mmCIF file of C-alpha atoms in Angstrom:
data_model
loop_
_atom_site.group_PDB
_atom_site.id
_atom_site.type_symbol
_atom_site.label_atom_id
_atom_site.label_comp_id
_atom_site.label_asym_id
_atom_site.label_seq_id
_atom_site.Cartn_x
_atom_site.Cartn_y
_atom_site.Cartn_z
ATOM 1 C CA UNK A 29 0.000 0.000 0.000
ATOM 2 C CA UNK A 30 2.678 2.194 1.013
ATOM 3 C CA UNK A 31 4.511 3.738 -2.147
ATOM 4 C CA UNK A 32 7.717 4.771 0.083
ATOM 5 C CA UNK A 33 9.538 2.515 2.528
ATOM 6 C CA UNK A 34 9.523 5.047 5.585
ATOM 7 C CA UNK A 35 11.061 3.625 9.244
ATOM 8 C CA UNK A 36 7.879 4.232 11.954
ATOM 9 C CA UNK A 37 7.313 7.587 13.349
ATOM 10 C CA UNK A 38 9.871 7.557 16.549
ATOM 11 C CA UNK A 39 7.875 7.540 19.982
ATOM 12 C CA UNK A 40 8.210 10.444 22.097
ATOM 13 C CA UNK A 41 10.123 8.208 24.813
ATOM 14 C CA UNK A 42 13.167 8.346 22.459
ATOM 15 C CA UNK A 43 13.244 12.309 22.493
ATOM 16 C CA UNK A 44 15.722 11.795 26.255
ATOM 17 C CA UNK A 45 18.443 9.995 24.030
ATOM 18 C CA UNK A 46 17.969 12.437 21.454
ATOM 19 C CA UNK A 47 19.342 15.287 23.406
ATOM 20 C CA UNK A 48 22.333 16.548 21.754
ATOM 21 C CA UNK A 49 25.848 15.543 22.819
ATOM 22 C CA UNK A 50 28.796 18.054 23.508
ATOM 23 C CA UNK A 51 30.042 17.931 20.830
ATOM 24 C CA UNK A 52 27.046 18.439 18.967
ATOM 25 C CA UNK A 53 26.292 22.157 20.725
ATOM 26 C CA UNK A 54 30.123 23.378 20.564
ATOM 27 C CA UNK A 55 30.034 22.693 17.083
ATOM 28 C CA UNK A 56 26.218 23.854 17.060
ATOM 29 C CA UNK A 57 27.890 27.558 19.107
ATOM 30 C CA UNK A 58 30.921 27.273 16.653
ATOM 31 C CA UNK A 59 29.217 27.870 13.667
ATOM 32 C CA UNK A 60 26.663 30.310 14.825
ATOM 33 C CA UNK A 61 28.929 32.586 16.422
ATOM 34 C CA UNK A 62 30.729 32.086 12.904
ATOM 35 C CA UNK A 63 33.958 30.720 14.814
ATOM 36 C CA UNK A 64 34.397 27.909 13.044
ATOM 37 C CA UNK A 65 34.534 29.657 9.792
ATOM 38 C CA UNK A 66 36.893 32.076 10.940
ATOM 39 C CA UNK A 67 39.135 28.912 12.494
ATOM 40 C CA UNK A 68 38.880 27.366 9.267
ATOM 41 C CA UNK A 69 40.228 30.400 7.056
ATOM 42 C CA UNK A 70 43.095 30.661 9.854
ATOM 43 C CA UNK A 71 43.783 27.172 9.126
ATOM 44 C CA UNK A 72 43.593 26.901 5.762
ATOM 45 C CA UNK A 73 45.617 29.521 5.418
ATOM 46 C CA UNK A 74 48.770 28.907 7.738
ATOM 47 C CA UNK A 75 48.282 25.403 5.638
ATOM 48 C CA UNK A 76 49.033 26.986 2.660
ATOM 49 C CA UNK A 77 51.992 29.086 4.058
ATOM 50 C CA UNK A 78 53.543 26.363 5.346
ATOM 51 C CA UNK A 79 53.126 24.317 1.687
ATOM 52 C CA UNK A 80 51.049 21.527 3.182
ATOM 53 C CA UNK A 81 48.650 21.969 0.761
ATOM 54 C CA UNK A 82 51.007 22.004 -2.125
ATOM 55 C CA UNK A 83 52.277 18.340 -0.652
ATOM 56 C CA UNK A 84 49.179 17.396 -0.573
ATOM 57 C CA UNK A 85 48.106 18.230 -3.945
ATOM 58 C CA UNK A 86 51.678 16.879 -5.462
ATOM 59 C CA UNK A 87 50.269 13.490 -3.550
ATOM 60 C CA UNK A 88 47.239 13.513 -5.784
ATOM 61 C CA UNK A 89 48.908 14.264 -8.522
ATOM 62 C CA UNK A 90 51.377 10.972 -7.872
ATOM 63 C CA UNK A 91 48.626 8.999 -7.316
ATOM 64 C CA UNK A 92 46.466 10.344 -10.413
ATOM 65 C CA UNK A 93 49.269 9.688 -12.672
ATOM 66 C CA UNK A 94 50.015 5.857 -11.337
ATOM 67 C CA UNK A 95 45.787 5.074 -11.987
ATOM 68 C CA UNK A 96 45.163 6.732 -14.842
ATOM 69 C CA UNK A 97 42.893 10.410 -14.669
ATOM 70 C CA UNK A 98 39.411 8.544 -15.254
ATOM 71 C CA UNK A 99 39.917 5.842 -12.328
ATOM 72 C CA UNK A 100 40.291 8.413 -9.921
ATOM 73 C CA UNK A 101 37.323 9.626 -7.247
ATOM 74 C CA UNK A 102 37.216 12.031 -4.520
ATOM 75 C CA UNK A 103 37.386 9.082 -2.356
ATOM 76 C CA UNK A 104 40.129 7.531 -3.217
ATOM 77 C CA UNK A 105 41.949 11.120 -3.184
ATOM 78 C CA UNK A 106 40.748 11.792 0.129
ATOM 79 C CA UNK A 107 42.243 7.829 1.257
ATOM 80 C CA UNK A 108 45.283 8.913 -0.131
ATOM 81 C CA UNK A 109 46.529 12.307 1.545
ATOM 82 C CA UNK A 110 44.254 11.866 5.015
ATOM 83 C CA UNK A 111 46.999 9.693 6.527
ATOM 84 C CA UNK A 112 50.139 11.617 5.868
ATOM 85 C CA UNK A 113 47.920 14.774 6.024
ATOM 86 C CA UNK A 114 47.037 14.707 8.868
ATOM 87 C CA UNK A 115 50.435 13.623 10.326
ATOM 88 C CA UNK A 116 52.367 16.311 8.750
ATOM 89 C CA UNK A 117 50.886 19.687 10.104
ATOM 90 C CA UNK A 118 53.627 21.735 11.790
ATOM 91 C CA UNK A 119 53.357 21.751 15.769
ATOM 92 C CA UNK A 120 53.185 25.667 15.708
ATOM 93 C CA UNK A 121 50.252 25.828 13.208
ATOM 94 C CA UNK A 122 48.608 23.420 15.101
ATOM 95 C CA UNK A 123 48.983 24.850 18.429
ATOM 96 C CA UNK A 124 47.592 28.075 17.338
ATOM 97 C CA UNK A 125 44.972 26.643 16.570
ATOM 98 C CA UNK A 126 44.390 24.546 19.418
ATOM 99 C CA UNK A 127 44.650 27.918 21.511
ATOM 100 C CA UNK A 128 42.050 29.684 19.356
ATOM 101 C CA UNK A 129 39.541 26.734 19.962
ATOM 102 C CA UNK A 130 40.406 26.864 23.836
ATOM 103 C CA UNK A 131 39.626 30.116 24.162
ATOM 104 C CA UNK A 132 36.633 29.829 22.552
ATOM 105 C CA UNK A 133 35.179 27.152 24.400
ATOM 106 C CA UNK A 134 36.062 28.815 27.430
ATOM 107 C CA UNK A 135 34.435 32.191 26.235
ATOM 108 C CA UNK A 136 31.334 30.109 25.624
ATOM 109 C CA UNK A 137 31.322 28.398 29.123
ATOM 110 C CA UNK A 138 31.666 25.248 27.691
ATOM 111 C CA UNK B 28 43.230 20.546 33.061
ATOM 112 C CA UNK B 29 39.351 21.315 33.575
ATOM 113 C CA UNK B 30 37.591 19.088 35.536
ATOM 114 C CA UNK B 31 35.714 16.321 33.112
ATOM 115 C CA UNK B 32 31.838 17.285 32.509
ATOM 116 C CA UNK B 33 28.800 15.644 31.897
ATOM 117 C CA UNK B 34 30.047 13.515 29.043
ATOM 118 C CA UNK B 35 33.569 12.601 30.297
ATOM 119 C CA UNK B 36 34.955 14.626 27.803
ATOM 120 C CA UNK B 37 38.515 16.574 28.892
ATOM 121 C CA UNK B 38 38.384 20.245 27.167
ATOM 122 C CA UNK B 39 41.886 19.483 25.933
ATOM 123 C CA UNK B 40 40.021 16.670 23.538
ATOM 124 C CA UNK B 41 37.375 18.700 22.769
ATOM 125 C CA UNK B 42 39.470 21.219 21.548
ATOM 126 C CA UNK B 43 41.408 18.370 20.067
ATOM 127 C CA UNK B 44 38.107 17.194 18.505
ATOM 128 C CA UNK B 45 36.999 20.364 17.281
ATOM 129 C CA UNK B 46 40.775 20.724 15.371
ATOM 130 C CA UNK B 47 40.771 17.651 13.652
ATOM 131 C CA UNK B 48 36.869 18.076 12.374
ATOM 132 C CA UNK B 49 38.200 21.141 10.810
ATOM 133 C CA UNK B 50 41.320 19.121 9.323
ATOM 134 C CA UNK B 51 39.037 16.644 8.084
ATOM 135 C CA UNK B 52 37.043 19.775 5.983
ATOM 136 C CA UNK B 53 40.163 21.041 4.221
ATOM 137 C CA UNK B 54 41.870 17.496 3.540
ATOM 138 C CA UNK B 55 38.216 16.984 1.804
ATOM 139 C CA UNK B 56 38.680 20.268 0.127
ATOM 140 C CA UNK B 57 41.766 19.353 -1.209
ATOM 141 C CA UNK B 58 41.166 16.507 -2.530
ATOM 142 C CA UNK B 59 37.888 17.878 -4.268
ATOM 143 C CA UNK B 60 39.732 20.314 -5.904
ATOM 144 C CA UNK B 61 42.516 18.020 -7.228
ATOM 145 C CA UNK B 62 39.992 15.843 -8.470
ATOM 146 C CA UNK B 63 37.876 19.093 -10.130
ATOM 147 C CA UNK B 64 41.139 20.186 -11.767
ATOM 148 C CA UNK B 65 42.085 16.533 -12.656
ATOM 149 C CA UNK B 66 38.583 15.998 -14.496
ATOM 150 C CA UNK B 67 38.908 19.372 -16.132
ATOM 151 C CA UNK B 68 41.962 18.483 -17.296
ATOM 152 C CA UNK B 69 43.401 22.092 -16.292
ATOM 153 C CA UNK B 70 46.683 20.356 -14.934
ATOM 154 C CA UNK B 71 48.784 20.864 -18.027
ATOM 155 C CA UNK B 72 51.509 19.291 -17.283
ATOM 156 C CA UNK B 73 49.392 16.091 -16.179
ATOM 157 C CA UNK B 74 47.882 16.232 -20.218
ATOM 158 C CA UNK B 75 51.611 16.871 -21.558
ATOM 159 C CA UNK B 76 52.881 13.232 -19.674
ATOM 160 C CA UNK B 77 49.882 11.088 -20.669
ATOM 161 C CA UNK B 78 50.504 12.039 -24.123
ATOM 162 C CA UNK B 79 54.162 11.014 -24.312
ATOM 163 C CA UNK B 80 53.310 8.043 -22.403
ATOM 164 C CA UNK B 81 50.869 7.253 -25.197
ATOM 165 C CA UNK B 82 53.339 8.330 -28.311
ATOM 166 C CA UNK B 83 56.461 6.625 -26.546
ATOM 167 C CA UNK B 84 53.799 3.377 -26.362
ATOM 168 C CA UNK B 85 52.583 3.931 -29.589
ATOM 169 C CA UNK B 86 56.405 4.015 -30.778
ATOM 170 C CA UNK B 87 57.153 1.051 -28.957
ATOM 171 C CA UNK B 88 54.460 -0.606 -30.549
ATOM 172 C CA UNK B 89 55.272 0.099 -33.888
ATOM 173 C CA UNK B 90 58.916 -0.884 -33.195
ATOM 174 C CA UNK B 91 57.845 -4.430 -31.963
ATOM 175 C CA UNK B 92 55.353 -4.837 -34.398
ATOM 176 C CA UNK B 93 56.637 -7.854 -36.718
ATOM 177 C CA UNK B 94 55.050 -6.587 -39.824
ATOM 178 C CA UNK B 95 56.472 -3.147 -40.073
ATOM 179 C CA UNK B 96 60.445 -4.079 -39.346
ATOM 180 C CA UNK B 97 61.209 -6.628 -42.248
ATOM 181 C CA UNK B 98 63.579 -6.087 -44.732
ATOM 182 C CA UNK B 99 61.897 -8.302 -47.233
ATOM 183 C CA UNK B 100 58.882 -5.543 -47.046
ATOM 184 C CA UNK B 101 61.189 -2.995 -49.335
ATOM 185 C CA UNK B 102 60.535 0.123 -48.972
ATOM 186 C CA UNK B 103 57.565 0.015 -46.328
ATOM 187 C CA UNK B 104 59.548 -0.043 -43.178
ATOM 188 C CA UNK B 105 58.717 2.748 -40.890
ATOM 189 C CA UNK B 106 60.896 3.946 -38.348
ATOM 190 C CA UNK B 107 59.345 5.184 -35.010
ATOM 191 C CA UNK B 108 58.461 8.625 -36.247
ATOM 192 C CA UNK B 109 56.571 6.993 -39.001
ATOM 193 C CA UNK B 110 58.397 7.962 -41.457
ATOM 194 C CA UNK B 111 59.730 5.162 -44.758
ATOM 195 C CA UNK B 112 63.113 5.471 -45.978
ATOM 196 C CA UNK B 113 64.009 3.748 -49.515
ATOM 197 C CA UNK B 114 66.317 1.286 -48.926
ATOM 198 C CA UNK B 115 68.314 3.297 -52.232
ATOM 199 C CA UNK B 116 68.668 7.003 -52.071
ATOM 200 C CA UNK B 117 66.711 8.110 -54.293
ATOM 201 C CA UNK B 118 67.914 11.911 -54.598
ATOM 202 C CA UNK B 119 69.665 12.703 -57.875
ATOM 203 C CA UNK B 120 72.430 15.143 -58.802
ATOM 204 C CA UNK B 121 75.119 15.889 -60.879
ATOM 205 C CA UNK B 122 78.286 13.643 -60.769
ATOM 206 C CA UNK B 123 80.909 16.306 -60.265
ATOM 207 C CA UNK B 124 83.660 14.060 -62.626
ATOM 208 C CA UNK B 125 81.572 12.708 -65.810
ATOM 209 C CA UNK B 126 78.880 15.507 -65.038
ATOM 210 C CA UNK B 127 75.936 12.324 -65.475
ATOM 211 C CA UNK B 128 72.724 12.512 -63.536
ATOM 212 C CA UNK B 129 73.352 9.796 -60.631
ATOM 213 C CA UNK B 130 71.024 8.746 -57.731
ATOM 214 C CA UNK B 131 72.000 9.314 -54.501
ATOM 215 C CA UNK B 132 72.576 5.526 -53.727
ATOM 216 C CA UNK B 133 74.504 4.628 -56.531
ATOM 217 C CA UNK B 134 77.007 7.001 -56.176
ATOM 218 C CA UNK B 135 79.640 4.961 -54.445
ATOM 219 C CA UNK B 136 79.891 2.527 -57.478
ATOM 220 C CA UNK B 137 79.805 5.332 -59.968
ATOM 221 C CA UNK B 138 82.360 6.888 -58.992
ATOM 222 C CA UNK B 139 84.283 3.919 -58.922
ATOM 223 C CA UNK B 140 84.125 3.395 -62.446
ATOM 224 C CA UNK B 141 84.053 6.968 -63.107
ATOM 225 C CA UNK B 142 86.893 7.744 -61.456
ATOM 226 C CA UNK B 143 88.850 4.444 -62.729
ATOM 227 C CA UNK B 144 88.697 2.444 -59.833
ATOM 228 C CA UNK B 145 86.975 -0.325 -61.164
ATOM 229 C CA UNK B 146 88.274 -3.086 -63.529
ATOM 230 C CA UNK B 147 87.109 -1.653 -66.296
ATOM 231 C CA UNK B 148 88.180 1.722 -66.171
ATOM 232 C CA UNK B 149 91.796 0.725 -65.394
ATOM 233 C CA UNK B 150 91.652 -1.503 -68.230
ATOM 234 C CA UNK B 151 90.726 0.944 -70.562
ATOM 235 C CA UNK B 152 93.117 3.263 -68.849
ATOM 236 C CA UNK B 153 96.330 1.009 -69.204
ATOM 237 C CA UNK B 154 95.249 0.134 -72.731
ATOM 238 C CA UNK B 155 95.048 3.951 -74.649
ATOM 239 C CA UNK B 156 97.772 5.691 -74.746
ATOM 240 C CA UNK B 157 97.014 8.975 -73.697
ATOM 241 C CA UNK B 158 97.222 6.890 -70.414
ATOM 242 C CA UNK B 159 101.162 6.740 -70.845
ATOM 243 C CA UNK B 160 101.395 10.595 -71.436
ATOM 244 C CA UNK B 161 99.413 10.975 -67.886
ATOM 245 C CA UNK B 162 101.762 8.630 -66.295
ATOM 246 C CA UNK B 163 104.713 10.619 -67.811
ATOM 247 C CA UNK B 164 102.765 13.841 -67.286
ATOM 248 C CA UNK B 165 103.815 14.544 -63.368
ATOM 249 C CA UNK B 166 107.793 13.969 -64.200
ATOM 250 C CA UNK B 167 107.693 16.349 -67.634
ATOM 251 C CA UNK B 168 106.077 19.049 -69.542
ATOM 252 C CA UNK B 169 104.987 16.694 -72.096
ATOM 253 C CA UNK B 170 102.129 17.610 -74.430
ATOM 254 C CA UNK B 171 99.527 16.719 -72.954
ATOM 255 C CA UNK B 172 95.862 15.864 -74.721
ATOM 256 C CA UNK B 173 92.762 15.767 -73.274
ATOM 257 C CA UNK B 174 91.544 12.206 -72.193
ATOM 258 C CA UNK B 175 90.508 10.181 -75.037
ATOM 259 C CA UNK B 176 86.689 9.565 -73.355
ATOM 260 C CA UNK B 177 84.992 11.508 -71.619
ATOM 261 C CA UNK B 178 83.577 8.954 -68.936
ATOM 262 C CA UNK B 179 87.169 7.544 -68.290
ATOM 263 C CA UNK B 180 89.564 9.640 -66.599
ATOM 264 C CA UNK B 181 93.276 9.612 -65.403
ATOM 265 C CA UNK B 182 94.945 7.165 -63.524
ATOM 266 C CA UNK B 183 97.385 8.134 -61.501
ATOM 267 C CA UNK B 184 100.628 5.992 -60.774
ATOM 268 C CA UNK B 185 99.769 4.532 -57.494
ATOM 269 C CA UNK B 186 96.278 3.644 -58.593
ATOM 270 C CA UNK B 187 94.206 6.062 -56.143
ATOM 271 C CA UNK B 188 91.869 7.926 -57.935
ATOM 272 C CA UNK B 189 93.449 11.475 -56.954
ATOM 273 C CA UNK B 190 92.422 14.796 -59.198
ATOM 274 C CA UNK B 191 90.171 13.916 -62.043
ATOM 275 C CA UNK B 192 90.877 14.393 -65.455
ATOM 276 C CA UNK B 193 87.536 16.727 -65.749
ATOM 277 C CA UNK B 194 89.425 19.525 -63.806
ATOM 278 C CA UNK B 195 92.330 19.044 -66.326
ATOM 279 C CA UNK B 196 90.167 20.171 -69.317
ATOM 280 C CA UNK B 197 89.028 23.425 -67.266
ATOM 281 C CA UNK B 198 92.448 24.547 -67.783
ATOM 282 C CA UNK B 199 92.167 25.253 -64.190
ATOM 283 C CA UNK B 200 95.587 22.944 -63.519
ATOM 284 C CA UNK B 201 99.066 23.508 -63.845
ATOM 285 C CA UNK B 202 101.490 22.114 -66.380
ATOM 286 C CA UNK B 203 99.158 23.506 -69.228
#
């Protein structure tokens, strides 16, 4: 009878386990107070002073070359450079960022 | 440290947490743009290697192929810029000594009648004799006549074909 497979309508008793994690509201007060997009310009941009993300991008290229430019998805791309990615961000890029965030969360009581 | 709150979570991994969401963002930008500029083919230099990959493949092909590199074929073998070569040069020009048309290729063995090296030529040579005045020529100023033939030439003592006997009628020599 039903034209669209639809999961049943959640009771109201699950609303309690619904309530939003941590995490959830400091990224929730992150991107309303427009922090995180201001973290993530500061970041992306020490990134690309530092030439991370021209390492990056000369990983892709490697790896585009080896597999041929029509085998190659976002996927796979993002399999490639998340590993040595994220271990290769220098300690002072990341600790001013890490100081940014702390003050943040401590400016929004959190 | 702050003191752990309702969800056992330390601020220093939240803040930790909060870092490496925004890491994951850009690493996804990244490799969304590599992959836009990849698809687009705006990565010259990516374009410029897959096509001599391809040529140098294509070449290689064409090199091993059994069909193309046989002699017996004559004049259809192609060399790896696809180009034929005659197995003869084919070019033609003016022999500089008998002043005949000759192709390119069958110069060699022209000139070696031409120029008396062959059998031929140094029998026809030893047998006129104008032939004994040129022997004689280089010790005296003997009268000297113009070869008998015009294809045959000189020959001088030790049997190398030196100076030809063309450049004697010029007038451009000595001992005139």
């Amino acid at each position: 009878r039903h034209s669209v497979n639809r999961p049943p309508t959640p009771d109201t008793r699950d609303d309690q386990e619904k309530e939003p994690t941590l995490k959830e509201i400091i990224n929730i007060k992150l991107i309303e107070s427009g922090e995180k997009e201001r973290l993530m310009e500061l970041l992306r941009e020490r990134l690309v002073e530092s030439g991370w993300k021209d390492e990056m991008k000369s990983l892709c290229r490697e790896y585009i070359k080896k597999k041929g430019r029509n085998n190659v998805t976002i996927d796979d791309l993002v399999h490639v450079i998340t590993p040595k990615g994220r271990g290769s961000i220098p300690d002072p890029i990341k600790a001013e960022l890490l100081q940014r965030i702390r003050t943040f969360l401590v400016s929004a009581a959190l | 440290m702050s003191a752990p709150n309702e969800n056992n979570v330390s601020q220093p991994q939240l803040s930790a947490h909060v870092f490496d969401e925004l890491l994951d963002s850009i690493i996804m930008d990244v490799a969304s743009e590599c992959h836009r500029i990849t698809k687009l083919g705006l990565d010259r230099n990516l374009e410029e290697e897959e096509e001599e990959l391809r040529l140098s493949a294509q070449a290689r092909a064409r090199v091993a192929d059994p069909s193309n590199s046989s002699e017996t074929n004559g004049k259809y073998i192609v060399d790896i810029f696809g180009q034929t070569h005659p197995p003869v040069a084919n070019e033609i020009f003016e022999c500089m000594n008998c002043g005949r048309s000759i192709m390119a290729g069958r110069f060699a063995p022209h000139l070696e009648k031409c120029m008396g090296k062959g059998r031929k030529a140094r029998l026809k040579a030893t047998r006129s004799s104008t032939a004994q005045n040129r022997y004689t020529r280089r010790n005296s100023a003997s009268t000297y006549s113009p070869y008998s033939n015009p294809t045959s030439t000189s020959r001088l003592p030790n049997g190398s074909s030196g100076v030809s006997g063309h450049e004697y009628s010029n007038g451009s020599l000595e001992e005139m």
